[in-house]
Amino acid sequence: MVSAIKGEKTLAELAQQFDVHPNQITTWKGQLLEGAAGVFGQDHAEAKEPAVDLKALHAKIGELTLANDFLSGALSKAGLLSAKR
């Protein structure tokens, strides 16, 4: 593919070398050039941002921990939960 990008060989030469149709090389070259912009462009900076809201997740963890502790205590007092886990 580097040869196609650099233009070192013709499409016909590359197609014969790799035993593929010249249109396939053109397609691959286009996909590579299109994707390379995302690697070095602004899309890369956006990818560093967390995909989820960490504050909301921490709040949910706290909520579930509180509920778990409450239910554990209530079940222990009712004799339905053994002391061993």
PDB file of C-alpha atoms in Angstrom:
ATOM      1  CA  MET A   1       0.000   0.000   0.000  1.00  0.00           C
ATOM      2  CA  VAL A   2       2.922   2.314   0.630  1.00  0.00           C
ATOM      3  CA  SER A   3       3.914   1.895  -3.007  1.00  0.00           C
ATOM      4  CA  ALA A   4       0.453   3.003  -4.097  1.00  0.00           C
ATOM      5  CA  ILE A   5       0.572   6.068  -1.853  1.00  0.00           C
ATOM      6  CA  LYS A   6       4.074   7.044  -2.924  1.00  0.00           C
ATOM      7  CA  GLY A   7       3.307   6.358  -6.570  1.00  0.00           C
ATOM      8  CA  GLU A   8       6.410   4.203  -6.971  1.00  0.00           C
ATOM      9  CA  LYS A   9       4.556   1.707  -9.156  1.00  0.00           C
ATOM     10  CA  THR A  10       1.523   1.899 -11.408  1.00  0.00           C
ATOM     11  CA  LEU A  11      -1.809   0.418 -10.384  1.00  0.00           C
ATOM     12  CA  ALA A  12      -1.340  -2.301 -12.985  1.00  0.00           C
ATOM     13  CA  GLU A  13       2.064  -3.239 -11.571  1.00  0.00           C
ATOM     14  CA  LEU A  14       0.750  -3.335  -8.001  1.00  0.00           C
ATOM     15  CA  ALA A  15      -2.316  -5.330  -9.040  1.00  0.00           C
ATOM     16  CA  GLN A  16      -0.136  -7.900 -10.741  1.00  0.00           C
ATOM     17  CA  GLN A  17       2.339  -8.032  -7.835  1.00  0.00           C
ATOM     18  CA  PHE A  18      -0.368  -8.636  -5.226  1.00  0.00           C
ATOM     19  CA  ASP A  19      -2.762 -10.553  -7.497  1.00  0.00           C
ATOM     20  CA  VAL A  20      -5.715  -8.202  -6.971  1.00  0.00           C
ATOM     21  CA  HIS A  21      -7.808  -6.000  -9.234  1.00  0.00           C
ATOM     22  CA  PRO A  22      -6.562  -2.421  -9.713  1.00  0.00           C
ATOM     23  CA  ASN A  23      -9.901  -1.093  -8.442  1.00  0.00           C
ATOM     24  CA  GLN A  24      -9.269  -2.873  -5.120  1.00  0.00           C
ATOM     25  CA  ILE A  25      -5.971  -1.050  -4.714  1.00  0.00           C
ATOM     26  CA  THR A  26      -7.701   2.261  -5.466  1.00  0.00           C
ATOM     27  CA  THR A  27     -10.352   1.461  -2.845  1.00  0.00           C
ATOM     28  CA  TRP A  28      -7.753   0.517  -0.231  1.00  0.00           C
ATOM     29  CA  LYS A  29      -5.721   3.634  -0.983  1.00  0.00           C
ATOM     30  CA  GLY A  30      -8.800   5.818  -0.524  1.00  0.00           C
ATOM     31  CA  GLN A  31      -9.688   4.106   2.762  1.00  0.00           C
ATOM     32  CA  LEU A  32      -6.152   4.542   4.052  1.00  0.00           C
ATOM     33  CA  LEU A  33      -5.998   8.220   3.171  1.00  0.00           C
ATOM     34  CA  GLU A  34      -9.448   8.845   4.646  1.00  0.00           C
ATOM     35  CA  GLY A  35      -8.638   6.991   7.864  1.00  0.00           C
ATOM     36  CA  ALA A  36      -5.200   8.553   8.276  1.00  0.00           C
ATOM     37  CA  ALA A  37      -6.775  11.994   8.687  1.00  0.00           C
ATOM     38  CA  GLY A  38      -8.686  10.721  11.731  1.00  0.00           C
ATOM     39  CA  VAL A  39      -5.505   9.384  13.311  1.00  0.00           C
ATOM     40  CA  PHE A  40      -3.673  12.693  13.133  1.00  0.00           C
ATOM     41  CA  GLY A  41      -6.612  15.100  12.986  1.00  0.00           C
ATOM     42  CA  GLN A  42      -8.995  16.581  15.514  1.00  0.00           C
ATOM     43  CA  ASP A  43     -10.875  13.287  15.908  1.00  0.00           C
ATOM     44  CA  HIS A  44      -7.902  11.941  17.868  1.00  0.00           C
ATOM     45  CA  ALA A  45      -8.198  14.636  20.549  1.00  0.00           C
ATOM     46  CA  GLU A  46     -11.889  13.895  21.027  1.00  0.00           C
ATOM     47  CA  ALA A  47     -11.168  10.209  21.571  1.00  0.00           C
ATOM     48  CA  LYS A  48      -9.252  11.025  24.789  1.00  0.00           C
ATOM     49  CA  GLU A  49     -12.410  12.306  26.472  1.00  0.00           C
ATOM     50  CA  PRO A  50     -14.139   9.693  28.619  1.00  0.00           C
ATOM     51  CA  ALA A  51     -17.027   8.003  26.869  1.00  0.00           C
ATOM     52  CA  VAL A  52     -19.092   7.984  30.080  1.00  0.00           C
ATOM     53  CA  ASP A  53     -19.809  10.480  32.825  1.00  0.00           C
ATOM     54  CA  LEU A  54     -17.561   9.426  35.703  1.00  0.00           C
ATOM     55  CA  LYS A  55     -19.342  11.643  38.231  1.00  0.00           C
ATOM     56  CA  ALA A  56     -22.632   9.913  37.481  1.00  0.00           C
ATOM     57  CA  LEU A  57     -20.993   6.491  37.798  1.00  0.00           C
ATOM     58  CA  HIS A  58     -19.413   7.377  41.146  1.00  0.00           C
ATOM     59  CA  ALA A  59     -22.756   8.677  42.393  1.00  0.00           C
ATOM     60  CA  LYS A  60     -24.438   5.441  41.328  1.00  0.00           C
ATOM     61  CA  ILE A  61     -21.742   3.364  43.062  1.00  0.00           C
ATOM     62  CA  GLY A  62     -22.310   5.345  46.265  1.00  0.00           C
ATOM     63  CA  GLU A  63     -26.072   4.902  45.987  1.00  0.00           C
ATOM     64  CA  LEU A  64     -25.804   1.157  45.445  1.00  0.00           C
ATOM     65  CA  THR A  65     -23.282   0.771  48.275  1.00  0.00           C
ATOM     66  CA  LEU A  66     -25.613   2.594  50.644  1.00  0.00           C
ATOM     67  CA  ALA A  67     -28.570   0.427  49.605  1.00  0.00           C
ATOM     68  CA  ASN A  68     -26.478  -2.733  49.933  1.00  0.00           C
ATOM     69  CA  ASP A  69     -25.315  -1.793  53.419  1.00  0.00           C
ATOM     70  CA  PHE A  70     -28.859  -0.930  54.483  1.00  0.00           C
ATOM     71  CA  LEU A  71     -30.318  -4.177  53.164  1.00  0.00           C
ATOM     72  CA  SER A  72     -27.471  -6.221  54.619  1.00  0.00           C
ATOM     73  CA  GLY A  73     -28.091  -4.705  58.050  1.00  0.00           C
ATOM     74  CA  ALA A  74     -31.853  -5.181  57.803  1.00  0.00           C
ATOM     75  CA  LEU A  75     -31.521  -8.826  56.755  1.00  0.00           C
ATOM     76  CA  SER A  76     -28.986  -9.494  59.508  1.00  0.00           C
ATOM     77  CA  LYS A  77     -31.338  -8.059  62.140  1.00  0.00           C
ATOM     78  CA  ALA A  78     -34.174 -10.194  60.799  1.00  0.00           C
ATOM     79  CA  GLY A  79     -31.968 -13.280  60.978  1.00  0.00           C
ATOM     80  CA  LEU A  80     -32.180 -13.926  57.252  1.00  0.00           C
ATOM     81  CA  LEU A  81     -28.551 -13.185  56.489  1.00  0.00           C
ATOM     82  CA  SER A  82     -25.718 -15.103  58.105  1.00  0.00           C
ATOM     83  CA  ALA A  83     -22.745 -13.188  59.492  1.00  0.00           C
ATOM     84  CA  LYS A  84     -20.383 -15.110  57.179  1.00  0.00           C
ATOM     85  CA  ARG A  85     -20.162 -14.160  53.533  1.00  0.00           C
TER      86      ARG A  85
END
